[in-house]
XYZ file of C-alpha atoms in Angstrom:
252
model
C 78.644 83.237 98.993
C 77.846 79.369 99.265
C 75.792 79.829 95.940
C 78.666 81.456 93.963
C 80.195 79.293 91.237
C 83.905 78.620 92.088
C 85.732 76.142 90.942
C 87.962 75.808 93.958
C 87.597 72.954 96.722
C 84.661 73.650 99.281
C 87.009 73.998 101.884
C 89.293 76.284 100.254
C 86.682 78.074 99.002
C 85.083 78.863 102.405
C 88.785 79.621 103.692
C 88.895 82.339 100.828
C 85.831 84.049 101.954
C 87.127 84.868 105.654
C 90.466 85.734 104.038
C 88.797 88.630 102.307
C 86.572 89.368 105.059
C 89.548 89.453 107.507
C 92.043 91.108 105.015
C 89.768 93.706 104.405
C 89.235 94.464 107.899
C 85.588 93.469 107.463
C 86.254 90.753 110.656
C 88.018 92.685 113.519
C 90.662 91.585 115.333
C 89.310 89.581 118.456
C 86.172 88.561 116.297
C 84.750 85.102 116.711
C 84.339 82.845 113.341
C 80.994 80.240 113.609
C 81.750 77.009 115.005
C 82.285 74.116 112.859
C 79.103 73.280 112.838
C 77.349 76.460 112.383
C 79.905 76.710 109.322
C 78.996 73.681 107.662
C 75.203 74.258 108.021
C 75.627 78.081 106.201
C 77.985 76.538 103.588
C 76.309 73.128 103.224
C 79.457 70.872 103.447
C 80.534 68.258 105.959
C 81.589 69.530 109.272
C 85.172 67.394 108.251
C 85.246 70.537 105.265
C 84.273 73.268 107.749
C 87.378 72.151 109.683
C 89.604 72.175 106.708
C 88.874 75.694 105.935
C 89.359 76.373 109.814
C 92.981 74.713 109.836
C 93.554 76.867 106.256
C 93.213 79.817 108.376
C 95.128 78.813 111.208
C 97.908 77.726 108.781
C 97.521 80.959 107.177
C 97.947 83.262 110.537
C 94.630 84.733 110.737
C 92.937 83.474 113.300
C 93.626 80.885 116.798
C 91.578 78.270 118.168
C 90.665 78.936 121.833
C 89.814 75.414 123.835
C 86.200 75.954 124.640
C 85.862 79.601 123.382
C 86.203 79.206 119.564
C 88.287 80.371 116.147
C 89.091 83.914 116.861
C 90.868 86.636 114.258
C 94.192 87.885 115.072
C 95.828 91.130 114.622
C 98.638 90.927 112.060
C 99.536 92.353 108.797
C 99.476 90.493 105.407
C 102.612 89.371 103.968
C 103.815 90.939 101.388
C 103.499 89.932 97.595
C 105.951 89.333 94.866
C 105.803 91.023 91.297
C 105.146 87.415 90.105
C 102.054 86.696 92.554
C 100.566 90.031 91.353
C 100.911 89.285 87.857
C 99.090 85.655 88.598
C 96.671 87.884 90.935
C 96.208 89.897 87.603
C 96.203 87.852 85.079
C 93.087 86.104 87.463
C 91.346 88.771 88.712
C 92.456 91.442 86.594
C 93.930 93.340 89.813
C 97.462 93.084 90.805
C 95.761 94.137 94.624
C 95.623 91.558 97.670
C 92.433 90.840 99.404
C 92.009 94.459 101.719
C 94.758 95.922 99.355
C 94.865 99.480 97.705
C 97.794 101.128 95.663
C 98.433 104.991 95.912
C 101.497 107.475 95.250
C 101.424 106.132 91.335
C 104.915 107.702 89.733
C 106.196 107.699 86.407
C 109.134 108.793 84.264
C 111.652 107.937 81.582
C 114.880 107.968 83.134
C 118.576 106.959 82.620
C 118.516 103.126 83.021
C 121.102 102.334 86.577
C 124.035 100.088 86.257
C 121.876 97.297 88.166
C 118.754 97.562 86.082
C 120.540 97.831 82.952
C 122.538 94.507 83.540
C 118.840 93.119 84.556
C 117.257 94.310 81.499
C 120.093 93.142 79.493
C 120.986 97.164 77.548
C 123.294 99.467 77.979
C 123.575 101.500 81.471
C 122.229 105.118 81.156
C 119.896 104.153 78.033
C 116.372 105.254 78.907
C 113.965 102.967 80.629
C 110.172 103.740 82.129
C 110.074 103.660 85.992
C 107.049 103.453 87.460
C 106.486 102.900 91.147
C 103.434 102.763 93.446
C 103.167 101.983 97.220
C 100.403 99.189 97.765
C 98.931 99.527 101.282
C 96.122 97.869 103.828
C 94.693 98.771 106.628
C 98.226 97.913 108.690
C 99.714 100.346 106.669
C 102.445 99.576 103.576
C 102.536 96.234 102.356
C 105.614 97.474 99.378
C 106.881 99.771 97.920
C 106.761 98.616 94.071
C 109.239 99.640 90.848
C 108.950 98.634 87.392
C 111.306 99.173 85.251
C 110.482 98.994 81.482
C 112.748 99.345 78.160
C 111.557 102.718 76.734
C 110.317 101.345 73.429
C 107.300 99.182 75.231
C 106.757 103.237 77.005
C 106.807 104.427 73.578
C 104.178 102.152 72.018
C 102.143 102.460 75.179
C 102.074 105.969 76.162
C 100.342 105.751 79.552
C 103.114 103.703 80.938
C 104.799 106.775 81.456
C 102.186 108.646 82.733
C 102.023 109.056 86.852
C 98.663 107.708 87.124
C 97.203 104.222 88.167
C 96.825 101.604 84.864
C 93.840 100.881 82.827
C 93.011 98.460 80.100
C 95.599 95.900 82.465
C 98.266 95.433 84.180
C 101.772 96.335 82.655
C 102.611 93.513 81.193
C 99.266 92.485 79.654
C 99.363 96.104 78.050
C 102.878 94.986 76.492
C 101.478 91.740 75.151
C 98.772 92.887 74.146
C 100.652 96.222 72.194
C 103.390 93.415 70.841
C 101.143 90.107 70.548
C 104.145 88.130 72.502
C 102.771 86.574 75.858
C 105.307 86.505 78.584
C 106.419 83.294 78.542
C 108.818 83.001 81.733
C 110.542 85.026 84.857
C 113.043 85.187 87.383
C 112.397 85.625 90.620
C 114.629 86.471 93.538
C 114.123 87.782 97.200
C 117.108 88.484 100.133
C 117.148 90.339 103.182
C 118.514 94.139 103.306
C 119.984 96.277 105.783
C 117.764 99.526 106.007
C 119.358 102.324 103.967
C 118.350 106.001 103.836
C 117.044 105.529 100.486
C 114.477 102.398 101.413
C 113.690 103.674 104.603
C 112.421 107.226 102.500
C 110.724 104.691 99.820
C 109.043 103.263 102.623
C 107.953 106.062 104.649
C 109.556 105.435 108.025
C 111.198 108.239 110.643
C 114.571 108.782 109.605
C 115.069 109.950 113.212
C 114.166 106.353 114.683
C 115.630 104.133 111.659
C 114.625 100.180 111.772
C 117.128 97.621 112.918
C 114.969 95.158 111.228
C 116.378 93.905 107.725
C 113.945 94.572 104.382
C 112.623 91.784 102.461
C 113.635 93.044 98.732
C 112.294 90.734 96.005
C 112.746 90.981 92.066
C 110.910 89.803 89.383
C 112.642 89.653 86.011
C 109.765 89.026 83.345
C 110.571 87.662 79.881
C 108.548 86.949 76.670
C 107.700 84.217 74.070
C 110.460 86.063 71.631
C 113.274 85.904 74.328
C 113.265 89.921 75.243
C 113.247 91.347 78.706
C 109.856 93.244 79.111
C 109.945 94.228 82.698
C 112.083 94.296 85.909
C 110.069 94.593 89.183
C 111.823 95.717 92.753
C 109.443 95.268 95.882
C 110.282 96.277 99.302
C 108.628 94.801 101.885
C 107.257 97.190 104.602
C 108.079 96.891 108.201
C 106.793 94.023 109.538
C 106.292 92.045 106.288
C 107.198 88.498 105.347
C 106.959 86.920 101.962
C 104.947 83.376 101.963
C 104.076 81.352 99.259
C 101.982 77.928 99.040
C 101.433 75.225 96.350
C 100.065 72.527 96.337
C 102.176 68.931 97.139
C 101.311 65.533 95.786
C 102.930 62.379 96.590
C-alpha cells in the first residue's frame, strides 16, 4: 500500500488505491472512506494530500462528501474505455482490463472485410480480415462490447489471433509489433452517439422486447505503425448506462 514504490503523486496515488478497491467492488456502495485525518496518518502525507485524493474521487464519481457524516461510495458503473486507453492500460500494466474489469465471450474468425472496415483499413471491401470481439464486463454488468478488426496477413503470422480464445504473450497489437518489429507509432480516434439498432442491442445483450431509447456511445480506434500501414481497427460499444471520460493533465 503506502510502502509500494509508485512513481505517481502521493495524492494520486492514494486516489488510485480506493479506485481499485471501489471498482472492484471491494468498498460497497454506502461504505464510509477514513477521514482526512485518519487517511493521512495510514498513508503518511499531509492531511492537505489526503484531501487531494478525496476531491480526485469526488471528481471522479465515486464517492460524496456528507457534512458531518463523511466521504461515502456511490453506486454507479464505470465509464467505459476506448481501444486507445486499453492499449495505454496495456502497454502499462500488460492488461487491456479496468480496475474491477473482466473480459468473456472471446470470438474469432477470418471473414470478408465490410465496406466500412475496409475503407478504415485502407484494402479492398470483401478481402479477408481477422475479427475478434470480446465483451469486457464489471460487477454493473457490460462495460463494451469490443471488435478488432485485423488485415489477415498480421492473422497469418500470428496464428492465435484467429483463434476464439482470450490473448497471451500481449495484447494484439504488441503481438503485431513484436511478429513485424514496427511499433505503432500513431491512431485515430473517434466516438459519436448511436441510435440503438437490433444488431447493437444483440451485441450488447439487452431485451429485444423492451429496446433502449437511450443512444450508444460507439468509439473507434484506428491504429497505425512506424512503416505507415494500418494494423488494427477497434469498434467499442458502450453498454447501457456508460459514458466515455478522459483526463490529462493541464499546465499553464
Amino acid at each position: 500500500m503506502a510502502g509500494q514504490a509508485d512513481n505517481r503523486a502521493p495524492y494520486a496515488r492514494i486516489a488510485a488505491h480506493y479506485i481499485e478497491l471501489i471498482s472492484s467492488g471491494q468498498l460497497q456502495p454506502g461504505t464510509l472512506l477514513p477521514s482526512i485525518k485518519n487517511l493521512a496518518a495510514e498513508w503518511k502525507v499531509s492531511t492537505a494530500t489526503a484531501e487531494k485524493a478525496l476531491r480526485k474521487l469526488r471528481n471522479e464519481g465515486l464517492v460524496r462528501g456528507i457534512h458531518g457524516i463523511g466521504t461515502e461510495v456511490l453506486d454507479r458503473p464505470a465509464s467505459m474505455s476506448s481501444g486507445s486507453q486499453r492499449q495505454d492500460r496495456g502497454r502499462v500494466t500488460g492488461s487491456s482490463w479496468g480496475a474491477g474489469e473482466r473480459s468473456d465471450s472471446h470470438q474469432a474468425a477470418v471473414v470478408p472485410a465490410p465496406d466500412d472496415v475496409a475503407q478504415a483499413l485502407d484494402i479492398q471491401p470483401g478481402s479477408d480480415v481477422v475479427r475478434r470481439s470480446r465483451v469486457y464486463r464489471d460487477r454493473h454488468g457490460i462495460v463494451a462490447h469490443s471488435t478488432s478488426w485485423i488485415p489477415a496477413r498480421y492473422g497469418q503470422m500470428i496464428p492465435q489471433l484467429a483463434a476464439s480464445e482470450r490473448l497471451t504473450g500481449g495484447t494484439s497489437l504488441q503481438l503485431i509489433a513484436q511478429a513485424t518489429g514496427h511499433p505503432i507509432s500513431h491512431r485515430i480516434d473517434t466516438a459519436s452517439a448511436h441510435l440503438l439498432t437490433p444488431e447493437y442491442a444483440q451485441l450488447l445483450e439487452l431485451d429485444p422486447d423492451a429496446p433502449s431509447t437511450d443512444p450508444v456511445v460507439v468509439m473507434t480506434a484506428k491504429f497505425v505503425d512506424s512503416e505507415g500501414n494500418i494494423v488494427e481497427y477497434g469498434v467499442d460499444l458502450g453498454g447501457p448506462g456508460r459514458t466515455w471520460r478522459t483526463e490529462s493533465e493541464v499546465t499553464a
